[in-house]
XYZ file of C-alpha atoms in Angstrom:
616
model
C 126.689 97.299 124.281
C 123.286 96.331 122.430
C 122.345 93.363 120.836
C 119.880 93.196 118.585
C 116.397 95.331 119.147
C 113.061 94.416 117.335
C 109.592 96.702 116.946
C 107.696 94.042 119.298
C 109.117 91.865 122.193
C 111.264 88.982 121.383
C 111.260 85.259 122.623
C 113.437 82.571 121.722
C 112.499 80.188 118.647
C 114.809 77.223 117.070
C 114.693 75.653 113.765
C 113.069 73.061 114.676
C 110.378 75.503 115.892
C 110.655 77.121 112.438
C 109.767 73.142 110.446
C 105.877 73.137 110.472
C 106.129 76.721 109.101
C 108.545 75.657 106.161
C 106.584 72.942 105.304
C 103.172 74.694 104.954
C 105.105 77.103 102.809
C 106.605 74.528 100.526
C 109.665 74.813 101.794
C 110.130 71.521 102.939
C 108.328 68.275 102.037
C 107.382 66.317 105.390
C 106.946 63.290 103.506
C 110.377 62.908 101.764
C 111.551 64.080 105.302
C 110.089 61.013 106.723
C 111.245 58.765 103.738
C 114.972 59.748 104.531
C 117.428 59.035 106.787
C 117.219 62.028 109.616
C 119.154 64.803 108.301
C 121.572 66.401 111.024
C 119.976 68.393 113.808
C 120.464 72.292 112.620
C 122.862 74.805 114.928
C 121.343 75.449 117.615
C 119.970 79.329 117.766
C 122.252 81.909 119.517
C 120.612 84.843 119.738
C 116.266 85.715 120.020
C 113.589 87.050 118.074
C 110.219 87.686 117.627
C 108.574 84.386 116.420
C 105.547 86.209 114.908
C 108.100 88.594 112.747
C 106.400 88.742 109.404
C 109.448 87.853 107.706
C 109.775 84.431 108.780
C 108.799 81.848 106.348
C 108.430 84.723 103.552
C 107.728 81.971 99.803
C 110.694 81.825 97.395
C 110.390 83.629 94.000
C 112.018 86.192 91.376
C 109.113 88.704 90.704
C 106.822 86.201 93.069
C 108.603 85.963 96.120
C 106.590 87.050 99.607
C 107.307 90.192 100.692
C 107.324 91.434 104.423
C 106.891 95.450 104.610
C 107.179 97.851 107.951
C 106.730 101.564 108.432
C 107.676 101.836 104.458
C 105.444 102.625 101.499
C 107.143 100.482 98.543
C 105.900 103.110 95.592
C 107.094 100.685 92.516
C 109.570 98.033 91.721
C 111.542 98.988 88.418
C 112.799 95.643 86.530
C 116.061 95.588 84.716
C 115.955 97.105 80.986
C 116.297 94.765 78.455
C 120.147 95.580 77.444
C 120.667 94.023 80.808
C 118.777 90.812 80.856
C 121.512 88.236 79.630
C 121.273 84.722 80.153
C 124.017 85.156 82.846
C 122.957 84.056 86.293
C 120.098 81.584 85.121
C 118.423 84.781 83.219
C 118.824 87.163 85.864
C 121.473 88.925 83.799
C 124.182 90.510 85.302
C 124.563 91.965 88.978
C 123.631 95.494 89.882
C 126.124 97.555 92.359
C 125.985 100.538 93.687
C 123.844 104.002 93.020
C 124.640 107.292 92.869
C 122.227 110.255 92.285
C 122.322 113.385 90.656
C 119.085 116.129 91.448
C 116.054 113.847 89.805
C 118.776 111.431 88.366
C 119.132 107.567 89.570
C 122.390 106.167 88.248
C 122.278 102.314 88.820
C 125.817 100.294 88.423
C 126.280 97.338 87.249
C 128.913 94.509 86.631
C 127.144 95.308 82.692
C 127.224 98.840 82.748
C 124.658 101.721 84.261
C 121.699 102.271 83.849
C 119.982 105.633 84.235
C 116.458 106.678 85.097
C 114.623 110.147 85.748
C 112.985 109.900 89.085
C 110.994 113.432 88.793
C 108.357 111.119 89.953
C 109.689 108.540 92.166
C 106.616 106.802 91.750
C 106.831 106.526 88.085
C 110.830 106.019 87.193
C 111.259 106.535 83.692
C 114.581 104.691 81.767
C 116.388 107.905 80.156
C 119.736 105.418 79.245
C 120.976 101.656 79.320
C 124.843 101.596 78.576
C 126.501 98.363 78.449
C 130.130 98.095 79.093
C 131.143 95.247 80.959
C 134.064 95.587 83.673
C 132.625 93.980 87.189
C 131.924 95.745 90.086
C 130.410 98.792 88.262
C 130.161 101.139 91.230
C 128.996 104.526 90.167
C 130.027 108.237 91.465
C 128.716 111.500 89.763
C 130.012 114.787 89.635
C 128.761 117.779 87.486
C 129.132 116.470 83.734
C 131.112 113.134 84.686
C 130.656 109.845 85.779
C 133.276 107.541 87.230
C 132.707 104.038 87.167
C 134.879 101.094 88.794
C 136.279 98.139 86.484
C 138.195 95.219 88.173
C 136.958 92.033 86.460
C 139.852 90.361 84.007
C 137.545 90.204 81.218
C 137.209 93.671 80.878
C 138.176 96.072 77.897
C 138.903 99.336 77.101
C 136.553 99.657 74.262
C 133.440 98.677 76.683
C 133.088 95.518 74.115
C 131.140 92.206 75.147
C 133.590 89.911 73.932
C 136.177 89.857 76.826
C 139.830 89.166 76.877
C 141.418 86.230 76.456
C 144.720 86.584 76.606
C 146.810 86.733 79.939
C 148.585 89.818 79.362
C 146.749 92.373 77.214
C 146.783 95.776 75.570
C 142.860 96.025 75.500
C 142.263 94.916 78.949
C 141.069 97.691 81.309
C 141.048 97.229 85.068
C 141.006 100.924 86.899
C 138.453 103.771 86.513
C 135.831 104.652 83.791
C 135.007 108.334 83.481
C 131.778 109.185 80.644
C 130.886 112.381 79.774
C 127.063 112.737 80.729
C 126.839 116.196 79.850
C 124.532 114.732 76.966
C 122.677 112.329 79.529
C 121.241 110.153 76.692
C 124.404 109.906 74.793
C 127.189 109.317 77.178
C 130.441 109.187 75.982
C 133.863 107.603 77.700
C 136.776 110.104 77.557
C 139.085 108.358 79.639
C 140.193 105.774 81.617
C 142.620 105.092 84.202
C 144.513 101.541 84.658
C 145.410 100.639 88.233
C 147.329 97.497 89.215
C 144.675 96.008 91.232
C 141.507 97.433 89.215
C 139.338 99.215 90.983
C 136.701 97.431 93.467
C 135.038 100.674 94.662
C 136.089 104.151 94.750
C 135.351 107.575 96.656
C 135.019 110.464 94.799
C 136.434 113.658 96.879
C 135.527 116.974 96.465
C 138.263 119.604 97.365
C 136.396 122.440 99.494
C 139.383 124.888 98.585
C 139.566 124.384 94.548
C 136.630 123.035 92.454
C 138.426 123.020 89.051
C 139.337 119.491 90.120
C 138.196 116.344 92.185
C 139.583 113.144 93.326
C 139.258 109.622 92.616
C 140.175 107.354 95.748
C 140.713 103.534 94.416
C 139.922 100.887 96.931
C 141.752 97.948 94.649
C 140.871 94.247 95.960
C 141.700 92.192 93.125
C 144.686 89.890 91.909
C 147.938 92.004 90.862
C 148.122 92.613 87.744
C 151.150 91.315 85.501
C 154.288 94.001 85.356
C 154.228 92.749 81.538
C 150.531 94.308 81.067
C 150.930 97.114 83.273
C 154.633 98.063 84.402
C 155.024 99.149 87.817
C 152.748 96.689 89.395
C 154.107 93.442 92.109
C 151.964 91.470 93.897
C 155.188 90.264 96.133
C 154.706 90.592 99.781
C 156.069 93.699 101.756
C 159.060 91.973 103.228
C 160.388 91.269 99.908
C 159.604 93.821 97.531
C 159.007 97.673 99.649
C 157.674 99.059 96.440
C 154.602 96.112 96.271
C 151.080 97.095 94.626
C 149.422 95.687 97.688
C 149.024 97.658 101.219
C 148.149 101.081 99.227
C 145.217 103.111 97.677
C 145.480 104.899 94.478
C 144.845 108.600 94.260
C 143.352 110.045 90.658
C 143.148 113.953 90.052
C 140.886 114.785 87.196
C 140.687 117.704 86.046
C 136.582 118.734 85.918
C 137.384 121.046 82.466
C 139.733 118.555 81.264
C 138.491 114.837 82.289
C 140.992 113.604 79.446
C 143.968 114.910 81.304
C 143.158 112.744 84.757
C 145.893 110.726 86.423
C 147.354 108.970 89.374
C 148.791 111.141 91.551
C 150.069 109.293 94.581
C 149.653 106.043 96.166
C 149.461 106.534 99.568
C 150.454 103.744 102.190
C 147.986 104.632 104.715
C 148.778 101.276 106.610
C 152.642 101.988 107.374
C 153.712 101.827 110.898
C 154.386 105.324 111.920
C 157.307 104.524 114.122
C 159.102 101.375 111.828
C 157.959 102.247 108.420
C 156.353 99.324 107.781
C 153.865 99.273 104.960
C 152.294 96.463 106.473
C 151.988 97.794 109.512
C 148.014 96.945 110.980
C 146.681 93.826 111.500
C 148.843 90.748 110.210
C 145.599 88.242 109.634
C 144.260 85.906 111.343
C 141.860 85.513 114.672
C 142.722 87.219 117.542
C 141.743 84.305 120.123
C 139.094 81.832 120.816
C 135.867 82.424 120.123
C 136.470 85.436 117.926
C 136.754 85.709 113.522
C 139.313 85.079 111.501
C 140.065 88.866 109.952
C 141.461 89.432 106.806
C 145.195 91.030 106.426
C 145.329 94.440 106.247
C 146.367 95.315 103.200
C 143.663 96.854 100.772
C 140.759 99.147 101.651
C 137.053 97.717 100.640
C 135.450 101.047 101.165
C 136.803 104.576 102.162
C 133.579 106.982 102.781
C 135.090 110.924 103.023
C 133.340 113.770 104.818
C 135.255 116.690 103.337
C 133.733 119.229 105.735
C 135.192 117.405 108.341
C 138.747 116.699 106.770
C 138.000 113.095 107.546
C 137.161 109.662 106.299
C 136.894 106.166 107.086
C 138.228 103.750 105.940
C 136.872 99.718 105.533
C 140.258 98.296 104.792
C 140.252 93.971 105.492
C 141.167 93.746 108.750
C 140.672 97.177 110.415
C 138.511 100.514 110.163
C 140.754 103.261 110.300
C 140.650 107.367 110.363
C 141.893 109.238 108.150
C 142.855 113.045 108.025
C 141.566 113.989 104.098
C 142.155 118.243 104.874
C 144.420 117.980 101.854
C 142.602 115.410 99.748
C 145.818 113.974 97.719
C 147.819 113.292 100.775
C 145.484 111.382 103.338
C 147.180 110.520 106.394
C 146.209 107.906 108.890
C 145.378 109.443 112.434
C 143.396 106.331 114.082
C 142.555 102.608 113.709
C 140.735 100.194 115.663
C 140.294 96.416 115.624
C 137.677 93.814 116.283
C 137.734 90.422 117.087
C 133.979 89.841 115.843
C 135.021 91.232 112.201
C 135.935 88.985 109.493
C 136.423 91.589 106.563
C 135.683 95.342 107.335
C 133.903 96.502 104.529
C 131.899 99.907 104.543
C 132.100 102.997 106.553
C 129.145 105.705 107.301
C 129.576 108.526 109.712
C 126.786 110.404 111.453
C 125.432 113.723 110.347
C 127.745 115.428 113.378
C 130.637 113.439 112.894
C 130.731 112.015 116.290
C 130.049 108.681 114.919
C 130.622 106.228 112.236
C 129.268 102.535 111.546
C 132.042 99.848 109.862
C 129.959 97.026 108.334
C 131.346 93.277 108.643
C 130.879 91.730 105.248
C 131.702 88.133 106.792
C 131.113 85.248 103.650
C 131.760 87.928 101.269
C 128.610 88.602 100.289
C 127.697 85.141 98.990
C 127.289 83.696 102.060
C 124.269 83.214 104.618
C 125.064 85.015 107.282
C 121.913 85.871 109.050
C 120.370 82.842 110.184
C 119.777 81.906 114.029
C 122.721 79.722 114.528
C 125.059 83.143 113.585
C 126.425 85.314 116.072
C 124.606 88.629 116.571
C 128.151 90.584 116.651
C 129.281 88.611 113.265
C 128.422 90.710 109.987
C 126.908 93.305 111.536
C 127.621 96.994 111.690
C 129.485 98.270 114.709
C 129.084 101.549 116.145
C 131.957 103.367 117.105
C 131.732 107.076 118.214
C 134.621 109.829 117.612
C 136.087 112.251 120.280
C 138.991 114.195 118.929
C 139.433 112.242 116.667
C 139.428 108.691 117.966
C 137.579 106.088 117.526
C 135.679 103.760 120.585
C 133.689 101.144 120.024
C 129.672 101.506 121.474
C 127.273 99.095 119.695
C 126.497 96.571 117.125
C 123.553 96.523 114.726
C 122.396 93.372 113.081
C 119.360 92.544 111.104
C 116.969 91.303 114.007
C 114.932 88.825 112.383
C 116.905 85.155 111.156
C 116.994 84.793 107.369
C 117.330 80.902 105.689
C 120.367 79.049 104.437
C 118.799 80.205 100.590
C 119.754 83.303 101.300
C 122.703 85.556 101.141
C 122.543 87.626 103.895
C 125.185 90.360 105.973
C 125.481 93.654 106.863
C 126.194 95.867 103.673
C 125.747 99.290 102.111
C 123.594 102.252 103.517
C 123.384 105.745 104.019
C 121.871 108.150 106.922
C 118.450 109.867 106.462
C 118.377 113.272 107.569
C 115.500 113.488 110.178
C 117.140 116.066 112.775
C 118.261 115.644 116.064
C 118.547 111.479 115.127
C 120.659 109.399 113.982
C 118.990 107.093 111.676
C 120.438 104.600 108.540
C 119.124 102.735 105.799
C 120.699 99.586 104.816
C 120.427 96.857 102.197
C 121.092 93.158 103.961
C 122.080 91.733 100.317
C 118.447 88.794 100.603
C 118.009 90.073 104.281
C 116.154 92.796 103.065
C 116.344 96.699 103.891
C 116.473 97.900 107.795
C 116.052 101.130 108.682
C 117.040 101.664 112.183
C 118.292 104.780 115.220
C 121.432 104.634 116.291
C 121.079 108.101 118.269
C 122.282 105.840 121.641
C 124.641 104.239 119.545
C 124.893 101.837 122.518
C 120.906 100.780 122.032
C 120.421 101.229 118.499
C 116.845 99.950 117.531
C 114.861 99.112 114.245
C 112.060 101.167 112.919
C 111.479 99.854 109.589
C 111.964 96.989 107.352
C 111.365 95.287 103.428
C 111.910 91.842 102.606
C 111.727 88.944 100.212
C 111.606 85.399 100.276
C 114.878 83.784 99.035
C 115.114 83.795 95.164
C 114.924 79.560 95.101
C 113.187 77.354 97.828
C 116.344 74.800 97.691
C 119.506 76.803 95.825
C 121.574 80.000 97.295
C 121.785 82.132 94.626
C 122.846 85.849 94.291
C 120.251 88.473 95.233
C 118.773 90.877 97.505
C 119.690 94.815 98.045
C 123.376 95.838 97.249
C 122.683 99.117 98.691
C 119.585 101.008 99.808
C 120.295 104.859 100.119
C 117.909 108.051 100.580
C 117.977 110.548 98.114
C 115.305 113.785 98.382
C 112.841 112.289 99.829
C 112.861 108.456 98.722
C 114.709 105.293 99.271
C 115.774 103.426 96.346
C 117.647 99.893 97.003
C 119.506 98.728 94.264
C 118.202 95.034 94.134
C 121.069 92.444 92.615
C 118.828 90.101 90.524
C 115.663 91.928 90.142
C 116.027 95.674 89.442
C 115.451 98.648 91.334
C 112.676 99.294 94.338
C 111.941 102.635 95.512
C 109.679 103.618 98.645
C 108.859 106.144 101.107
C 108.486 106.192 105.048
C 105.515 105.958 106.749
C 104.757 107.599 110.158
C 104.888 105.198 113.096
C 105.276 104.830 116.841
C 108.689 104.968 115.666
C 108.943 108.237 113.471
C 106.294 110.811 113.532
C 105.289 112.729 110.575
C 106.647 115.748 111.496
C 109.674 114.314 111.252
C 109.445 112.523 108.187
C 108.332 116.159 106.370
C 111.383 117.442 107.778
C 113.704 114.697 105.925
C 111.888 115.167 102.793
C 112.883 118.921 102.865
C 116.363 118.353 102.471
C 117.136 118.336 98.736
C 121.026 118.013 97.428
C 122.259 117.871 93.665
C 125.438 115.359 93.044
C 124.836 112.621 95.477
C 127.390 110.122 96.288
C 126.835 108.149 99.292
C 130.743 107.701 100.138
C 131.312 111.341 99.159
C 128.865 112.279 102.435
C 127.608 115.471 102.592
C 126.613 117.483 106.283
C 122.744 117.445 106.321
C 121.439 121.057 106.486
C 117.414 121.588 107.208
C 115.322 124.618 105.655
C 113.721 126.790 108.661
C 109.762 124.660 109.308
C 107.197 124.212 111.117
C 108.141 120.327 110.581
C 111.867 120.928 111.760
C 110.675 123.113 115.311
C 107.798 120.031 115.976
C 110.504 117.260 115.267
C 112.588 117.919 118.092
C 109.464 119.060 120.412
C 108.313 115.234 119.368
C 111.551 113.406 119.822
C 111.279 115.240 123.356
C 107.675 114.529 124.020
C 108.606 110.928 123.068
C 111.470 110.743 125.973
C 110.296 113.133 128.150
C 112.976 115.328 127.683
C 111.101 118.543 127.925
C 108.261 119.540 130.351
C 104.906 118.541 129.836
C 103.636 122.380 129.966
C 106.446 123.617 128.026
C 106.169 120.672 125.319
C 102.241 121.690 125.439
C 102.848 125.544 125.108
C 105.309 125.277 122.057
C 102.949 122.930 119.944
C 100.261 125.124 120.453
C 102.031 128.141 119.166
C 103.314 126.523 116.763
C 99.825 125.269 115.571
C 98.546 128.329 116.090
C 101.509 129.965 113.739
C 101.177 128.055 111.060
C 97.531 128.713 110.678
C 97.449 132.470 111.366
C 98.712 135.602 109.221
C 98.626 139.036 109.395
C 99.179 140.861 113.051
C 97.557 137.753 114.790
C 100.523 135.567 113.390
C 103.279 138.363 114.301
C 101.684 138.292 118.156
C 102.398 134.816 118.039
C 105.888 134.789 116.194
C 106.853 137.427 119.384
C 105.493 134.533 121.899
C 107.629 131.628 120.243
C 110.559 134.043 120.510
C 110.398 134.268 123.964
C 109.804 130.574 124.866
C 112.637 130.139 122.623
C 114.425 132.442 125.492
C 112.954 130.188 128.310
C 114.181 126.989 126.127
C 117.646 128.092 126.165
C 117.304 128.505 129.837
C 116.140 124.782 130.370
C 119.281 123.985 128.269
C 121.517 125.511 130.263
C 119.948 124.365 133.495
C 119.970 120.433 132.131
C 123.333 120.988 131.486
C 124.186 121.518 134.113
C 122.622 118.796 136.196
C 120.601 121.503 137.776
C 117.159 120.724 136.250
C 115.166 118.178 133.923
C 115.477 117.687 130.152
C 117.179 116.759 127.172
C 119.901 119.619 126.991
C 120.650 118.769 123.369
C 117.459 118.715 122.050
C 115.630 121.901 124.255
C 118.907 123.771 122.394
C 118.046 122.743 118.847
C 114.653 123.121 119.160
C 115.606 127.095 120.771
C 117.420 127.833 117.505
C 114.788 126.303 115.322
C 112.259 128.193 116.643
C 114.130 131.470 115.997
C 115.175 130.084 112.823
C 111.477 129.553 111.896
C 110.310 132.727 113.307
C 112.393 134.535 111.465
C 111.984 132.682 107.840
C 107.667 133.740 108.066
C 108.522 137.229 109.592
């Protein structure tokens, strides 16, 4: 298994290495150093980096801070509208959650509300809609006409007011699912809601591939049980005393897409029974699992459930353990795998690979309001592992962590992402709450390595407070990280040493409509030039295919693309038959029996003919 990996070579650095750099950035005053009794040395640094990483020592701001940017183009930085600069949070206003996307729509959460913009130009956002209607959370999911919004704070209401709820048991409190109408995008309208005994924390929305008059709502509740007396039904007792609890379940809305008003709970699966005993609390019990290792959460809510309906699968983030679920019939999920890890403290997000032979569970250790990236933190502690699937079980590979140390001003762990679709890799984007946004290949999920990065300095030079990217997620063509105190920041990649241009034109080809991240959809290219020279360049870059073969298929291929007429059928015929001679050097790889990248030399076979036959 990896550790971390960095663009340049790494060397070991301390804090007390890091001092003289602090201080000529303000961060710390030598002279009321001296004037004070010596503070207590820092933790000692467990892991290396590169000292000369240009975000080390990054100056402290809101809209002023230092940034640090890699292999990115940042393309604007979109401040919060007014509705949703309140004093809360020192004048920050309230926190923004998740995204979710819809063709040229950006649909930002918040604990407030949502926001909406028209990203036609993703260069020049435009605000089409600022609702306000408090709840918490605020996570967003999209689907045709609807929108489906998480509520779980106490304060919340039914009737989206800003004046909270008092009372202990209420009839106007609201802690479930929000679904708008958006079908008028500038005027949208709530047509029902949903109350769940733990609110709702996140959701998944799930698409049925046999029946698309209706959809489903997964709830991932983490909150306090609510009071029978406010919503009957509901116990927070534990499961030895009271079988029928609220707590070790999910709840399971069908809505209706025709009829939104008509959507209900369904079933309340107890995906964590013991299949033998019956146990609903059957996974892990809490608690470390030896020396040296976390202290993981009980098992008995999910933080995240991420679907790939293509598949029949999804992962689940549930407290103490990531587990596999078979989703063929979406409103009865059963449980077919779970794993454990004694580096987790509270398993929190789930993202598979575009195959499905992977998927990446993110640690969320400190909950999010924590620092949990600096030197003296473990390099397998809130970071992502990398497990990879074969028939349909789980195995641990790799961990991922931010490779660069963040300060004790900033919150910092391993949070929400999504893949981009450059073929024949494996590559995610990820916010790092203040950590910043890594982009990194976990193709060798056992060696996974940055490419690209964005950073701020910490929001104050003295105080933690709440910031930095929620999530950071690709949509057609751009990134857009959904920053908690400042707004949202969109950018574009930038061809490197690390990710050619080729293949970066072959990840902005990929266009979908309704985009929600835990909702993942199977990446599907359009026949290119861009797609045929991105695995001829991934080969190239490993040596995976011959140096005169490589040679021969980029000159075609140039040659192609420039050409019409008979000249470019005469060529067309020639790529055809090195595609023949490609699927040979498959085979033979395969096999053992020759040199190459057997994957790869197959892909880039059918994507030739694929190609050829698209400009016939």
């Amino acid at each position: 298994m990896s550790g971390r990996t960095t663009l340049t070579a790494r060397s070991r650095i301390t804090w007390s290495a890091l001092l003289p750099g602090l201080a000529l950035a303000g961060l710390v005053n030598v002279g009321d150093l001296a004037a004070q009794d010596p503070p207590p040395p820092p933790p000692e640094a467990v892991w290396e980096w590169d000292p000369d990483d240009p975000r080390i020592g990054l100056a402290p701001g809101l809209h002023d801070a230092g940034m640090a940017i890699g292999n990115l183009e940042r393309l604007i930085s979109l401040p919060k509208p007014d509705p949703f600069l309140t004093d809360e949070a020192g004048g920050r206003g309230p926190t923004n959650s998740d995204l979710a996307f819809q063709g040229d729509l950006v649909f930002q959460g918040s604990y407030w509300g949502f926001q909406v913009f028209d990203a036609s130009d993703p260069a020049q956002p435009e605000l089409v809609v600022a609702v306000v209607c408090p709840g918490g959370q605020g996570d967003v999911s999209v689907h045709e006409n609807l929108l489906f919004m998480s509520v779980q704070q106490t304060s919340a209401r039914l009737d989206c007011g800003t004046e909270g709820v008092q009372d202990t048991v209420s009839a106007v409190r609201l802690q479930g699912i929000r679904i708008f109408d958006i079908s008028d995008i500038r005027n949208p309208r709530q047509v029902k809601t949903v109350q769940s005994c733990r609110g709702s924390h996140t959701h998944t929305l799930v698409t049925d591939p046999n029946d698309d008059s209706h959809v489903f709502i997964y709830i991932s509740g983490t909150g306090r049980v609510r009071s029978a007396s406010e919503l009957p039904g509901c116990s927070g007792l534990p499961a030895e005393e009271d079988q029928n609890t609220s707590l070790f379940r999910i709840e399971i809305i069908e809505v209706p897409v025709d009829a939104p008003e008509n959507a209900e709970i369904v079933n309340m699966p107890r995906i964590f029974s013991d299949a033998e005993t019956g146990d609903i609390a059957g996974l892990w019990s809490g608690g470390d699992h030896g020396e040296g290792s976390q202290s993981t959460r009980l098992t008995n809510q999910c933080h995240d459930i991420t679907v790939r309906s293509d598949l029949g699968l999804a992962a689940g983030a549930c407290a103490g353990n990531g587990i596999l679920l078979d989703v063929s019939d979406p409103a009865n999920p059963v449980r077919i795998d779970q794993v454990v890890d004694p580096n987790f403290a509270y398993w929190h997000s789930a993202t598979f690979n575009n195959d499905g032979t992977a998927v990446i569970f993110t640690d969320e250790w400190g909950g999010g309001g924590a620092p949990r990236c600096r030197g003296s933190d473990p390099e397998t502690w809130g970071a992502n592992a990398i497990f990879t699937i074969r028939d349909r079980k789980m195995e641990l590979a790799g961990y991922y962590k931010l490779p660069v140390p963040q300060t004790e001003q900033e919150n910092c762990v391993a949070h929400n992402g999504s893949m981009i679709p450059v073929p024949g890799r494996d590559i995610m984007v990820q916010g790092w709450y203040q950590g910043g946004l890594s982009i990194f290949d976990f193709t060798d999920p056992e060696n996974p390595f940055e490419i690209a990065y964005f950073d701020r300095g910490p929001l104050d030079a003295v105080e933690m407070l709440s910031g930095g990217y929620w999530s950071a997620y690709w949509h057609n063509g751009s990134i857009y990280g959904a920053e908690i105190a400042r707004g949202v920041d969109v950018f574009q990649l930038a061809a490197s040493e690390h990710l050619s241009q080729a293949e970066i034109d072959a990840a902005m080809s990929v266009m979908v409509g309704d985009s929600n991240v835990q909702n993942q959809e199977r990446f599907t290219w359009p026949a290119s030039f861009a797609v045929a020279r991105s695995y001829l360049v991934q080969m190239q870059r490993s040596s995976g295919i011959g140096t005169e073969r490589g040679e021969r298929v980029a000159t075609l291929l140039d040659q192609a693309e420039s050409q019409s007429g008979t000249e470019r059928s005469a060529t067309l015929d020639e790529l055809d038959a090195v595609a023949g001679a490609l699927d040979e050097d498959a085979r033979r790889a395969a096999n053992a029996a020759g040199p190459g990248d057997a994957r790869r030399l197959a892909l880039l076979a059918d994507a030739i003919r694929e190609l050829t036959a698209s400009v016939r």
